[in-house]
PDB file of C-alpha atoms and ligand atoms in Angstrom:
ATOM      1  CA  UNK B   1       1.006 -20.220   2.272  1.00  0.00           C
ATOM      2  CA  UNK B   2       3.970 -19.149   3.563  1.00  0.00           C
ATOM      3  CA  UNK B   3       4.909 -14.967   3.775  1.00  0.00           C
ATOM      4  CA  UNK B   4       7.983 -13.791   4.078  1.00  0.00           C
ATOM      5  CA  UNK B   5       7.991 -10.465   6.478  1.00  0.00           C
ATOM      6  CA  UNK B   6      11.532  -8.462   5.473  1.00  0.00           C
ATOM      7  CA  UNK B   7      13.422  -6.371   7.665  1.00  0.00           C
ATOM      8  CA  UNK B   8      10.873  -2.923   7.591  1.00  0.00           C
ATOM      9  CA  UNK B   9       8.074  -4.609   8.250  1.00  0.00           C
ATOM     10  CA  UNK B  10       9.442  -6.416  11.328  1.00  0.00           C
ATOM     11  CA  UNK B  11      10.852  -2.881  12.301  1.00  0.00           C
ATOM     12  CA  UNK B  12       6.893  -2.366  12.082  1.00  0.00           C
ATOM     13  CA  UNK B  13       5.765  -4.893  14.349  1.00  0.00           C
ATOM     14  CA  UNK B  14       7.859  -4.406  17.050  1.00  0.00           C
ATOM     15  CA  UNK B  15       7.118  -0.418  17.280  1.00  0.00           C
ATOM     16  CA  UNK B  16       9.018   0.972  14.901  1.00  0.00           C
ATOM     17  CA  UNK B  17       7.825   4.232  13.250  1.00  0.00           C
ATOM     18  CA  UNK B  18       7.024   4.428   9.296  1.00  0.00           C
ATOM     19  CA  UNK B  19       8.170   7.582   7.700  1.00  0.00           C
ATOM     20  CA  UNK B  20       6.467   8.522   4.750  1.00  0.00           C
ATOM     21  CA  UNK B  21       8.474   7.844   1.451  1.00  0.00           C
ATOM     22  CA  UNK B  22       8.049   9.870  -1.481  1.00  0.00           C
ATOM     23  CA  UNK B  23       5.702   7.703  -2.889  1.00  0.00           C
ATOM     24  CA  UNK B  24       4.729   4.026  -3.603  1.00  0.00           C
ATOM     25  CA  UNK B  25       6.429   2.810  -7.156  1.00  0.00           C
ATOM     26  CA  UNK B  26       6.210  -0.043  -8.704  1.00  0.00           C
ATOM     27  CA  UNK B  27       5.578  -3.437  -6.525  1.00  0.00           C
ATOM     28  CA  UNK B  28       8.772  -5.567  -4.743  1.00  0.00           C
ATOM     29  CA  UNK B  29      11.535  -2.891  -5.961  1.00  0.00           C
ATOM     30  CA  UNK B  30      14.337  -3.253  -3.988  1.00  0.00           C
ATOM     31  CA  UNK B  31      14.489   0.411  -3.283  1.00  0.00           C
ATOM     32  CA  UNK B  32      13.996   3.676  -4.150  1.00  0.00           C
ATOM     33  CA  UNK B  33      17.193   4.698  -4.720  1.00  0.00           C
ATOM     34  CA  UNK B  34      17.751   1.715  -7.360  1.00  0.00           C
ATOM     35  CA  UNK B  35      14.821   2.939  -9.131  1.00  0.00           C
ATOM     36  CA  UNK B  36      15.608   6.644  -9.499  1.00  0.00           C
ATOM     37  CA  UNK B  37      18.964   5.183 -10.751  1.00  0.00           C
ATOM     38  CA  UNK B  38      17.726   2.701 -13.528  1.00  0.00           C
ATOM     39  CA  UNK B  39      13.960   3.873 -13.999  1.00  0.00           C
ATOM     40  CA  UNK B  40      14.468   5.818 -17.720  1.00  0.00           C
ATOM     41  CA  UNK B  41      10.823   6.793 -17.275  1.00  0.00           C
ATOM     42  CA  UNK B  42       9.811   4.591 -20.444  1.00  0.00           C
ATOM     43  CA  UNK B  43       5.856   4.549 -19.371  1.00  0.00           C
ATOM     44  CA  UNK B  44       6.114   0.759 -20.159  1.00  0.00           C
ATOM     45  CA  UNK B  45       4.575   0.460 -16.679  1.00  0.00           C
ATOM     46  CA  UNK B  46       1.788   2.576 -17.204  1.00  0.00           C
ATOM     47  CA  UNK B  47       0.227   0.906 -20.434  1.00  0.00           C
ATOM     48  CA  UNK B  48       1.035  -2.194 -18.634  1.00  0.00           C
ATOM     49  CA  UNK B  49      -1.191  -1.905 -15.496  1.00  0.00           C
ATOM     50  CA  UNK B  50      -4.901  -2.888 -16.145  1.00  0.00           C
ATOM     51  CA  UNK B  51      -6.168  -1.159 -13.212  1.00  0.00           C
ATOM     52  CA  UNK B  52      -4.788   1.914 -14.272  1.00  0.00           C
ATOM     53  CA  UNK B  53      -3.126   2.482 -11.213  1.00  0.00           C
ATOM     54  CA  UNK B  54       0.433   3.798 -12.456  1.00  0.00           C
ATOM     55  CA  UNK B  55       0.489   7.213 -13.048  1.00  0.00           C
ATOM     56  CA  UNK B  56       3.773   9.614 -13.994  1.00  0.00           C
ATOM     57  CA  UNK B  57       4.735  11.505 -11.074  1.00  0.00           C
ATOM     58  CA  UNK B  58       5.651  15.031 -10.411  1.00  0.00           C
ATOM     59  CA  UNK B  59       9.032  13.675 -10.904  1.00  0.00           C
ATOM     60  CA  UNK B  60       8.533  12.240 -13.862  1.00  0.00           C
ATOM     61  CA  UNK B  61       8.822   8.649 -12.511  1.00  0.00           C
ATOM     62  CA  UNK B  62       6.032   6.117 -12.108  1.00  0.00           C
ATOM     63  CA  UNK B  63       4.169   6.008  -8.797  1.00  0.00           C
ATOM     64  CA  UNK B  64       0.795   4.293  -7.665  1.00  0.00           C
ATOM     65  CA  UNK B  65      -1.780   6.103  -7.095  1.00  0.00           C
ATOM     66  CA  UNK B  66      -4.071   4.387  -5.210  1.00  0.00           C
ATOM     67  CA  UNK B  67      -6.828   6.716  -5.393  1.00  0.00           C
ATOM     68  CA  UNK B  68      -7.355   5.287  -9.154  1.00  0.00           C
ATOM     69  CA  UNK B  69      -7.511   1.512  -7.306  1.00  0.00           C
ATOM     70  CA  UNK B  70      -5.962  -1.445  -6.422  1.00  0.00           C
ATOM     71  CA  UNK B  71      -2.854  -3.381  -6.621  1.00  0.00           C
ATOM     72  CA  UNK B  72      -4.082  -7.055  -7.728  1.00  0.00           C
ATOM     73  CA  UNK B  73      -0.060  -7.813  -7.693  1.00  0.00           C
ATOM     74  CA  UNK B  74      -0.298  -9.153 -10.714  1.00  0.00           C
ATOM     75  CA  UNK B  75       3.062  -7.965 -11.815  1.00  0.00           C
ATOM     76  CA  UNK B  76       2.319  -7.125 -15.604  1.00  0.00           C
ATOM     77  CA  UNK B  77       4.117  -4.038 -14.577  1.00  0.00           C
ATOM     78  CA  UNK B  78       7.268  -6.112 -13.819  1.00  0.00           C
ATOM     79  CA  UNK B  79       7.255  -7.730 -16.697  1.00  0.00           C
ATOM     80  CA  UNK B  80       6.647  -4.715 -18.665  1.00  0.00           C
ATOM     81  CA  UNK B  81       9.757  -3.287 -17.576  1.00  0.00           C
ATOM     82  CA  UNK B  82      13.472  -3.994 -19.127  1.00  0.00           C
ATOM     83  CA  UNK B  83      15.168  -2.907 -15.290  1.00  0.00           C
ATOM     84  CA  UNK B  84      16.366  -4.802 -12.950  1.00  0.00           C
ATOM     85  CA  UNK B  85      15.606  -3.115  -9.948  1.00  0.00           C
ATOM     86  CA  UNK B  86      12.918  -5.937  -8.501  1.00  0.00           C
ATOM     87  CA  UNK B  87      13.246  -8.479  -5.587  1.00  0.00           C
ATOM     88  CA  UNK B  88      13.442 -11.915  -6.654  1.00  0.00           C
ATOM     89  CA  UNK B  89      10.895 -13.187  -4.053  1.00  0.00           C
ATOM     90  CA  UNK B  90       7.902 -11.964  -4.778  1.00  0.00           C
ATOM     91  CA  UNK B  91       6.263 -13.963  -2.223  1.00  0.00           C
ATOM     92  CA  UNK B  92       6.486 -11.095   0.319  1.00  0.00           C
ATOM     93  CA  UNK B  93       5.029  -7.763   0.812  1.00  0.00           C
ATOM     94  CA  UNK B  94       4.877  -6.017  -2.131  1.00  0.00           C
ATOM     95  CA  UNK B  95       5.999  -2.573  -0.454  1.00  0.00           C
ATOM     96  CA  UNK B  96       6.900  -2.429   3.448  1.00  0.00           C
ATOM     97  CA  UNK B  97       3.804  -0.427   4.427  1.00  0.00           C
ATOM     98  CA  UNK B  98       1.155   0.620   7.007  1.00  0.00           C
ATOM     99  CA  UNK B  99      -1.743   0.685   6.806  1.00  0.00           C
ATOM    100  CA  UNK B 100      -3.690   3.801   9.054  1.00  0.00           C
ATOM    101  CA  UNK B 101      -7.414   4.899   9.157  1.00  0.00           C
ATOM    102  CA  UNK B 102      -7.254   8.708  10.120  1.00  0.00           C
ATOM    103  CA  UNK B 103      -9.079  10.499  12.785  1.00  0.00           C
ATOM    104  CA  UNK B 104     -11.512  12.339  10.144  1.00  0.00           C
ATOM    105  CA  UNK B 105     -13.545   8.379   9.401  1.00  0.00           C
ATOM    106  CA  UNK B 106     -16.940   8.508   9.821  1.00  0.00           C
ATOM    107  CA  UNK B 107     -17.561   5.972  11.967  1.00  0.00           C
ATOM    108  CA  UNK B 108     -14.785   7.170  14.468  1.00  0.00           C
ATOM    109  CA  UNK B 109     -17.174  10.469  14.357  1.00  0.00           C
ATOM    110  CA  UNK B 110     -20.221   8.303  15.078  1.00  0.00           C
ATOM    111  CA  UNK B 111     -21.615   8.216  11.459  1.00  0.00           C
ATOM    112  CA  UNK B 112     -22.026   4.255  10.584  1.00  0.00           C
ATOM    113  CA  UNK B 113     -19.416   3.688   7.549  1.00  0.00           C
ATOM    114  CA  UNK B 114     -18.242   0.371   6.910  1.00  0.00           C
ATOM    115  CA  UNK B 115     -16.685   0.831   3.202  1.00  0.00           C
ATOM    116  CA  UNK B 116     -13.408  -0.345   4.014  1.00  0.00           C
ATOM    117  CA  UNK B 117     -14.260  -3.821   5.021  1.00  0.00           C
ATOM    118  CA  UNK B 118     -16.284  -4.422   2.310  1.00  0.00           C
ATOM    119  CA  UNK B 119     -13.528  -3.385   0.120  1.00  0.00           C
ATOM    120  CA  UNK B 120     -10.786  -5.405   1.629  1.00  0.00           C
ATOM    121  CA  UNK B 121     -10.845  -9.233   0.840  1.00  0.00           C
ATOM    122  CA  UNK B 122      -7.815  -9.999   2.976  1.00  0.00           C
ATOM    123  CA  UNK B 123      -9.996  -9.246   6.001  1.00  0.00           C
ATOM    124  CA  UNK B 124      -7.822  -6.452   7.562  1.00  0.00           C
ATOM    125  CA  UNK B 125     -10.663  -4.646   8.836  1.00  0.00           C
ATOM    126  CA  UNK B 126     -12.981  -5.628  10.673  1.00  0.00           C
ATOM    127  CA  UNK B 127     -15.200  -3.237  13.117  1.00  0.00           C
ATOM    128  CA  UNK B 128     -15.983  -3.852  16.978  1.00  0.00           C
ATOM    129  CA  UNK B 129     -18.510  -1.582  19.494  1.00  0.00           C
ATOM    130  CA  UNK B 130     -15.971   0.073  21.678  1.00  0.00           C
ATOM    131  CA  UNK B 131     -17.371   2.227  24.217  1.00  0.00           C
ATOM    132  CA  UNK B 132     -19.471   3.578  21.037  1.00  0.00           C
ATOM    133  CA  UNK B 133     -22.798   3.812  19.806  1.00  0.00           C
ATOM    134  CA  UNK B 134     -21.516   2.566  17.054  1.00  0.00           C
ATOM    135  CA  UNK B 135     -18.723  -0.088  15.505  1.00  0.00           C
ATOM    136  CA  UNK B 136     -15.727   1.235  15.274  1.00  0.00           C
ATOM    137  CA  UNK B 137     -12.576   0.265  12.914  1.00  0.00           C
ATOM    138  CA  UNK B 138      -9.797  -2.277  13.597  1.00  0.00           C
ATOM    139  CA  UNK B 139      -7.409  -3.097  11.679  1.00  0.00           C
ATOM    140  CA  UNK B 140      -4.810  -5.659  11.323  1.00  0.00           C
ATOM    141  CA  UNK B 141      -1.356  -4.678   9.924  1.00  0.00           C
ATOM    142  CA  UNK B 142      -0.609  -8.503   9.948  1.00  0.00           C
ATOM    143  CA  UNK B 143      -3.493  -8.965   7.471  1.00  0.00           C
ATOM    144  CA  UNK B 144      -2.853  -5.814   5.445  1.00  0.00           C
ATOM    145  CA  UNK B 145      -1.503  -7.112   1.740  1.00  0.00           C
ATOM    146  CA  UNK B 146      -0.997  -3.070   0.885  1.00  0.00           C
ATOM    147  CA  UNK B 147      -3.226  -3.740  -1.888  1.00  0.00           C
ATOM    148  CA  UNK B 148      -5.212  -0.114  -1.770  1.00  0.00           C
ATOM    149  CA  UNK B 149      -8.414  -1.445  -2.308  1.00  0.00           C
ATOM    150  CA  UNK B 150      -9.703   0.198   0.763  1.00  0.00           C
ATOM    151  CA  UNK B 151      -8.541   3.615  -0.582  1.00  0.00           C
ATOM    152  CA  UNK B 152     -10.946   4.680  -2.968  1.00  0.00           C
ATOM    153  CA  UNK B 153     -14.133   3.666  -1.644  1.00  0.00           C
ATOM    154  CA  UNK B 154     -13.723   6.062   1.576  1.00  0.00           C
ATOM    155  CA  UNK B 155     -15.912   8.719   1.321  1.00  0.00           C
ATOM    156  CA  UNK B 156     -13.466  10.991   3.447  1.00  0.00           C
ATOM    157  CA  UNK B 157     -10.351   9.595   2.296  1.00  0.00           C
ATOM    158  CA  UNK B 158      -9.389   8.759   5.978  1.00  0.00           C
ATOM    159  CA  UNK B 159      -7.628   5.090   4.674  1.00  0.00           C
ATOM    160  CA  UNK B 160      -3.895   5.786   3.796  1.00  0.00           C
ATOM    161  CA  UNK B 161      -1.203   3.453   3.033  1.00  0.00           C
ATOM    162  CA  UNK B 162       2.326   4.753   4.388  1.00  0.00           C
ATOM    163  CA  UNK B 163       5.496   3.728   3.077  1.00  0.00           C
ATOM    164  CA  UNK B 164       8.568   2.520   5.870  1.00  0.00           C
ATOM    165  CA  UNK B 165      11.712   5.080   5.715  1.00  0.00           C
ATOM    166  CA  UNK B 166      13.749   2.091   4.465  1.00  0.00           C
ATOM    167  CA  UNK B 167      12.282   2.217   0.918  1.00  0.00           C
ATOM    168  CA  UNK B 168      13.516   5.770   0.666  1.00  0.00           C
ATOM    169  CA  UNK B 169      17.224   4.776   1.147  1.00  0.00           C
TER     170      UNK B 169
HETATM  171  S1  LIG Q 201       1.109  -5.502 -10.074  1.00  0.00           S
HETATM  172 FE1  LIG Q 201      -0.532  -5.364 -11.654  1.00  0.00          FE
HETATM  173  S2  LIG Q 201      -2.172  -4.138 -10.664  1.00  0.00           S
HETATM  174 FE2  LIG Q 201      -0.291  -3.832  -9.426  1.00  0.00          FE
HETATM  175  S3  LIG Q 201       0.681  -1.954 -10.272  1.00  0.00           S
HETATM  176 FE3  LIG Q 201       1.599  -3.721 -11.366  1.00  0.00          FE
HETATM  177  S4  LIG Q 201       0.351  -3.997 -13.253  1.00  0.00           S
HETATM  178 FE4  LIG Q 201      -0.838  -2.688 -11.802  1.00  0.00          FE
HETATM  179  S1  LIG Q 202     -14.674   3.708   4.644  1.00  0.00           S
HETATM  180 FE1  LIG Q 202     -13.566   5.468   5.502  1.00  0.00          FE
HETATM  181  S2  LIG Q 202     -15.112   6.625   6.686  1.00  0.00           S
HETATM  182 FE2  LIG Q 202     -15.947   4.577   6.309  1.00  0.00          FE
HETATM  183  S3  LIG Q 202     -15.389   3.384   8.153  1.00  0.00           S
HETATM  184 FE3  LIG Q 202     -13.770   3.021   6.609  1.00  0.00          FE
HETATM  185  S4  LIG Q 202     -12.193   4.566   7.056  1.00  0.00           S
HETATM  186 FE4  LIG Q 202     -14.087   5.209   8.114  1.00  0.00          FE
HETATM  187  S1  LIG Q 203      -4.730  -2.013   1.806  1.00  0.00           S
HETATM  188 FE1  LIG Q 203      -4.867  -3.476   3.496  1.00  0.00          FE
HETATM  189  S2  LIG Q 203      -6.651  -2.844   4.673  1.00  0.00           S
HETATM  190 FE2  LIG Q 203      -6.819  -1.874   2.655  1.00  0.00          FE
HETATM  191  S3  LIG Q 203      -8.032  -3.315   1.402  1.00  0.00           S
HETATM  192 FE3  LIG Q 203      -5.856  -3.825   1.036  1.00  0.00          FE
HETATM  193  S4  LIG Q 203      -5.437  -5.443   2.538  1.00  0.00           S
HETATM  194 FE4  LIG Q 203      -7.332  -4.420   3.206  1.00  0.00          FE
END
């Protein structure tokens, strides 16, 4: 299969530093400014999503929260939704994102955690001994689909997905 990487996540890749965006909306938008623009807050989205994951936000627009669960990209949002403020490919990334485990995991403290990697199917984490008594976290950006399904099963919400600055133009 063949994956498009856009512009952002390139900018990724070779160094580049993600800003964190307001939040995550609704997969392969073309950007946030084009869905503050067109969204009319409808809530079509929300009934839409089996997972449950779109919630209203404290702007009133749709966001993910991925501490409900994951993004199975199965786009019933998208086609719940009258706008046109999608990508046609939908082949890509779904939002130009990193993925980062934070300094508060348990197994970077020494406590033996592996929650994440049983949670991700795309294989983005995987844990190595490193100088440690025990394995600690890798992770592969290249592997990451920004699916979330790492999120909720942390027991010290130390997974985060962060959004590239470009999505907030
Ligand atoms: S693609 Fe599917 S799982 Fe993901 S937010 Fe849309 S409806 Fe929910
Ligand atoms: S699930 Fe959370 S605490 Fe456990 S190893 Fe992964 S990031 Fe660390
Ligand atoms: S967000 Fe990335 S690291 Fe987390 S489960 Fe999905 S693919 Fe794996």
């Amino acid at each position: 299969m063949t994956i498009n990487v856009d512009q952002s996540r390139r900018n990724f890749l070779r160094g580049k530093k993600p800003t964190i965006a307001p939040a995550f909306r609704l997969p392969w938008i073309t950007s946030e400014n084009a869905f503050i623009n067109d969204c009319t807050k409808c809530n079509d989205c929300l009934s839409a999503c089996e997972e449950n994951i779109i919630v209203k936000g404290p702007d009133g627009y749709p966001k993910i929260d991925f501490d409900q669960g994951e993004c199975t990209f199965c786009q019933d949002c998208i086609t719940s939704c009258e706008q046109t403020f999608f990508k046609e490919d939908k082949t890509g990334q779904a939002w130009p994102s990193k993925f980062n485990i934070k300094d508060n995991c348990l197994a970077k403290n020494n406590v033996y955690c592996q929650s994440c990697k049983d949670a991700c199917e795309s294989r983005a984490i995987s844990f190595a001994y490193i100088d440690s008594a025990i394995p600690q976290p890798q992770v592969s950006q290249d592997l990451c689909t920004g699916c979330g399904a790492c999120i909720k099963p942390c027991p010290t919400n130390s997974t985060e997905l962060l959004l590239f600055k470009e999505l907030n133009q």
